[in-house]
PDB file of C-alpha atoms in Angstrom:
ATOM      1  CA  UNK A   1     -56.365  -0.474   5.378  1.00 56.00           C
ATOM      2  CA  UNK A   2     -58.341  -2.585   7.859  1.00 58.00           C
ATOM      3  CA  UNK A   3     -55.252  -4.712   8.525  1.00 58.00           C
ATOM      4  CA  UNK A   4     -53.124  -1.701   9.234  1.00 63.00           C
ATOM      5  CA  UNK A   5     -55.682  -0.551  11.871  1.00 56.00           C
ATOM      6  CA  UNK A   6     -55.596  -4.017  13.615  1.00 53.00           C
ATOM      7  CA  UNK A   7     -51.876  -4.222  13.562  1.00 63.00           C
ATOM      8  CA  UNK A   8     -51.637  -0.682  15.084  1.00 55.00           C
ATOM      9  CA  UNK A   9     -54.135  -1.525  17.684  1.00 54.00           C
ATOM     10  CA  UNK A  10     -52.259  -4.754  18.538  1.00 51.00           C
ATOM     11  CA  UNK A  11     -48.968  -2.934  19.019  1.00 50.00           C
ATOM     12  CA  UNK A  12     -50.705  -0.279  21.160  1.00 47.00           C
ATOM     13  CA  UNK A  13     -52.169  -2.980  23.371  1.00 46.00           C
ATOM     14  CA  UNK A  14     -48.833  -4.757  23.563  1.00 42.00           C
ATOM     15  CA  UNK A  15     -47.019  -1.517  24.575  1.00 45.00           C
ATOM     16  CA  UNK A  16     -49.508  -0.902  27.337  1.00 47.00           C
ATOM     17  CA  UNK A  17     -49.409  -4.521  28.504  1.00 43.00           C
ATOM     18  CA  UNK A  18     -45.598  -4.401  28.628  1.00 47.00           C
ATOM     19  CA  UNK A  19     -45.426  -1.327  30.678  1.00 57.00           C
ATOM     20  CA  UNK A  20     -42.525  -1.692  33.074  1.00 75.00           C
ATOM     21  CA  UNK A  21     -43.469  -2.880  36.518  1.00 87.00           C
ATOM     22  CA  UNK A  22     -41.193  -3.706  39.440  1.00 91.00           C
ATOM     23  CA  UNK A  23     -40.544  -7.365  40.257  1.00 93.00           C
ATOM     24  CA  UNK A  24     -41.787  -6.872  43.827  1.00 95.00           C
ATOM     25  CA  UNK A  25     -45.189  -5.494  44.482  1.00 95.00           C
ATOM     26  CA  UNK A  26     -45.337  -2.294  46.562  1.00 96.00           C
ATOM     27  CA  UNK A  27     -46.920  -4.095  49.604  1.00 96.00           C
ATOM     28  CA  UNK A  28     -44.185  -6.717  49.697  1.00 97.00           C
ATOM     29  CA  UNK A  29     -41.468  -4.187  49.037  1.00 97.00           C
ATOM     30  CA  UNK A  30     -42.806  -2.100  52.041  1.00 97.00           C
ATOM     31  CA  UNK A  31     -42.582  -5.207  54.262  1.00 97.00           C
ATOM     32  CA  UNK A  32     -39.121  -6.193  52.979  1.00 97.00           C
ATOM     33  CA  UNK A  33     -37.717  -2.702  53.395  1.00 96.00           C
ATOM     34  CA  UNK A  34     -39.182  -2.408  56.819  1.00 95.00           C
ATOM     35  CA  UNK A  35     -37.559  -5.665  57.940  1.00 93.00           C
ATOM     36  CA  UNK A  36     -34.142  -4.577  56.485  1.00 93.00           C
ATOM     37  CA  UNK A  37     -34.252  -1.112  58.285  1.00 91.00           C
ATOM     38  CA  UNK A  38     -35.555  -2.724  61.528  1.00 87.00           C
ATOM     39  CA  UNK A  39     -32.633  -5.310  61.667  1.00 85.00           C
ATOM     40  CA  UNK A  40     -31.508  -5.888  65.279  1.00 82.00           C
ATOM     41  CA  UNK A  41     -28.455  -3.739  66.229  1.00 76.00           C
ATOM     42  CA  UNK A  42     -26.391  -6.816  66.794  1.00 73.00           C
ATOM     43  CA  UNK A  43     -26.879  -7.701  63.133  1.00 81.00           C
ATOM     44  CA  UNK A  44     -26.717  -4.336  61.532  1.00 67.00           C
ATOM     45  CA  UNK A  45     -23.189  -3.652  62.884  1.00 74.00           C
ATOM     46  CA  UNK A  46     -21.763  -6.864  61.406  1.00 83.00           C
ATOM     47  CA  UNK A  47     -21.707  -6.717  57.610  1.00 86.00           C
ATOM     48  CA  UNK A  48     -21.513 -10.557  57.250  1.00 88.00           C
ATOM     49  CA  UNK A  49     -24.441 -11.069  59.647  1.00 91.00           C
ATOM     50  CA  UNK A  50     -26.484  -8.412  57.882  1.00 90.00           C
ATOM     51  CA  UNK A  51     -25.779 -10.095  54.483  1.00 91.00           C
ATOM     52  CA  UNK A  52     -27.125 -13.234  55.904  1.00 93.00           C
ATOM     53  CA  UNK A  53     -30.074 -11.500  57.435  1.00 94.00           C
ATOM     54  CA  UNK A  54     -30.972  -9.813  54.108  1.00 94.00           C
ATOM     55  CA  UNK A  55     -30.856 -13.143  52.311  1.00 95.00           C
ATOM     56  CA  UNK A  56     -33.200 -14.709  54.926  1.00 95.00           C
ATOM     57  CA  UNK A  57     -35.612 -11.771  54.522  1.00 96.00           C
ATOM     58  CA  UNK A  58     -35.500 -12.049  50.728  1.00 97.00           C
ATOM     59  CA  UNK A  59     -36.048 -15.733  50.966  1.00 96.00           C
ATOM     60  CA  UNK A  60     -38.993 -15.430  53.462  1.00 97.00           C
ATOM     61  CA  UNK A  61     -40.792 -13.237  50.940  1.00 97.00           C
ATOM     62  CA  UNK A  62     -39.787 -15.458  47.907  1.00 97.00           C
ATOM     63  CA  UNK A  63     -37.570 -12.798  46.267  1.00 97.00           C
ATOM     64  CA  UNK A  64     -33.902 -12.414  45.434  1.00 96.00           C
ATOM     65  CA  UNK A  65     -31.582  -9.460  46.041  1.00 96.00           C
ATOM     66  CA  UNK A  66     -31.607  -8.992  42.312  1.00 96.00           C
ATOM     67  CA  UNK A  67     -35.432  -8.522  42.509  1.00 97.00           C
ATOM     68  CA  UNK A  68     -34.930  -6.093  45.346  1.00 97.00           C
ATOM     69  CA  UNK A  69     -32.316  -4.087  43.349  1.00 96.00           C
ATOM     70  CA  UNK A  70     -34.581  -3.960  40.281  1.00 96.00           C
ATOM     71  CA  UNK A  71     -37.462  -2.675  42.472  1.00 96.00           C
ATOM     72  CA  UNK A  72     -35.208   0.031  43.862  1.00 96.00           C
ATOM     73  CA  UNK A  73     -34.138   0.956  40.269  1.00 95.00           C
ATOM     74  CA  UNK A  74     -37.786   1.125  39.229  1.00 95.00           C
ATOM     75  CA  UNK A  75     -38.560   3.525  42.083  1.00 95.00           C
ATOM     76  CA  UNK A  76     -35.521   5.600  41.292  1.00 95.00           C
ATOM     77  CA  UNK A  77     -36.881   6.206  37.770  1.00 93.00           C
ATOM     78  CA  UNK A  78     -39.757   8.137  39.448  1.00 90.00           C
ATOM     79  CA  UNK A  79     -38.443   9.721  42.662  1.00 90.00           C
ATOM     80  CA  UNK A  80     -41.952  10.907  43.643  1.00 92.00           C
ATOM     81  CA  UNK A  81     -42.907   7.293  44.351  1.00 92.00           C
ATOM     82  CA  UNK A  82     -40.367   7.228  47.190  1.00 96.00           C
ATOM     83  CA  UNK A  83     -42.290   9.743  49.332  1.00 95.00           C
ATOM     84  CA  UNK A  84     -45.423   7.700  49.329  1.00 95.00           C
ATOM     85  CA  UNK A  85     -43.427   4.515  49.801  1.00 97.00           C
ATOM     86  CA  UNK A  86     -41.690   5.771  52.857  1.00 96.00           C
ATOM     87  CA  UNK A  87     -45.040   6.867  54.414  1.00 97.00           C
ATOM     88  CA  UNK A  88     -46.249   3.251  53.886  1.00 97.00           C
ATOM     89  CA  UNK A  89     -43.026   1.886  55.475  1.00 97.00           C
ATOM     90  CA  UNK A  90     -43.486   4.177  58.565  1.00 96.00           C
ATOM     91  CA  UNK A  91     -47.137   3.153  58.792  1.00 96.00           C
ATOM     92  CA  UNK A  92     -46.189  -0.561  58.538  1.00 96.00           C
ATOM     93  CA  UNK A  93     -43.519  -0.268  61.139  1.00 94.00           C
ATOM     94  CA  UNK A  94     -45.804   1.584  63.486  1.00 93.00           C
ATOM     95  CA  UNK A  95     -48.567  -1.034  63.040  1.00 93.00           C
ATOM     96  CA  UNK A  96     -46.197  -3.881  63.691  1.00 88.00           C
ATOM     97  CA  UNK A  97     -44.705  -2.153  66.743  1.00 81.00           C
ATOM     98  CA  UNK A  98     -48.227  -1.592  68.031  1.00 68.00           C
ATOM     99  CA  UNK A  99     -49.266  -5.231  67.572  1.00 62.00           C
ATOM    100  CA  UNK A 100     -46.030  -6.367  69.340  1.00 57.00           C
ATOM    101  CA  UNK A 101     -46.766  -4.106  72.347  1.00 51.00           C
ATOM    102  CA  UNK A 102     -50.312  -5.459  72.541  1.00 51.00           C
ATOM    103  CA  UNK A 103     -48.960  -8.971  72.751  1.00 49.00           C
ATOM    104  CA  UNK A 104     -46.700  -8.234  75.840  1.00 45.00           C
TER     105      UNK A 104
END
C-alpha cells in the first residue's frame, strides 16, 4: 500500500512538472513579436526581405521560426492570454519609442 502511494505521488509530481510551456518565454516573445510588427515599411512590403528579417530577429534572440510557431500555438490554446500579451507588446513598443526619442 505504501508503494502505491509513492508511485501515485511520483506520477502526480511528474504530471505537474511536465505541464506544457511555450518554448519562448513571454518576455522574449513580446520582444520578438514587437520587432516583427515594427519591421520597416521597406521590408514589410517585400516578402523575401521580410522572411530574411524574421530569420535575423529569431536568430538575434536565439530561437527558430519553429519555436515561434510553437509559442503562437501555445497561446492559441488559451486565447485569454493574447489580451495580456498584446498589452505587454504595446507597452514594450511605447517604451522603446520613448527611449529612441530621448536619444535624439
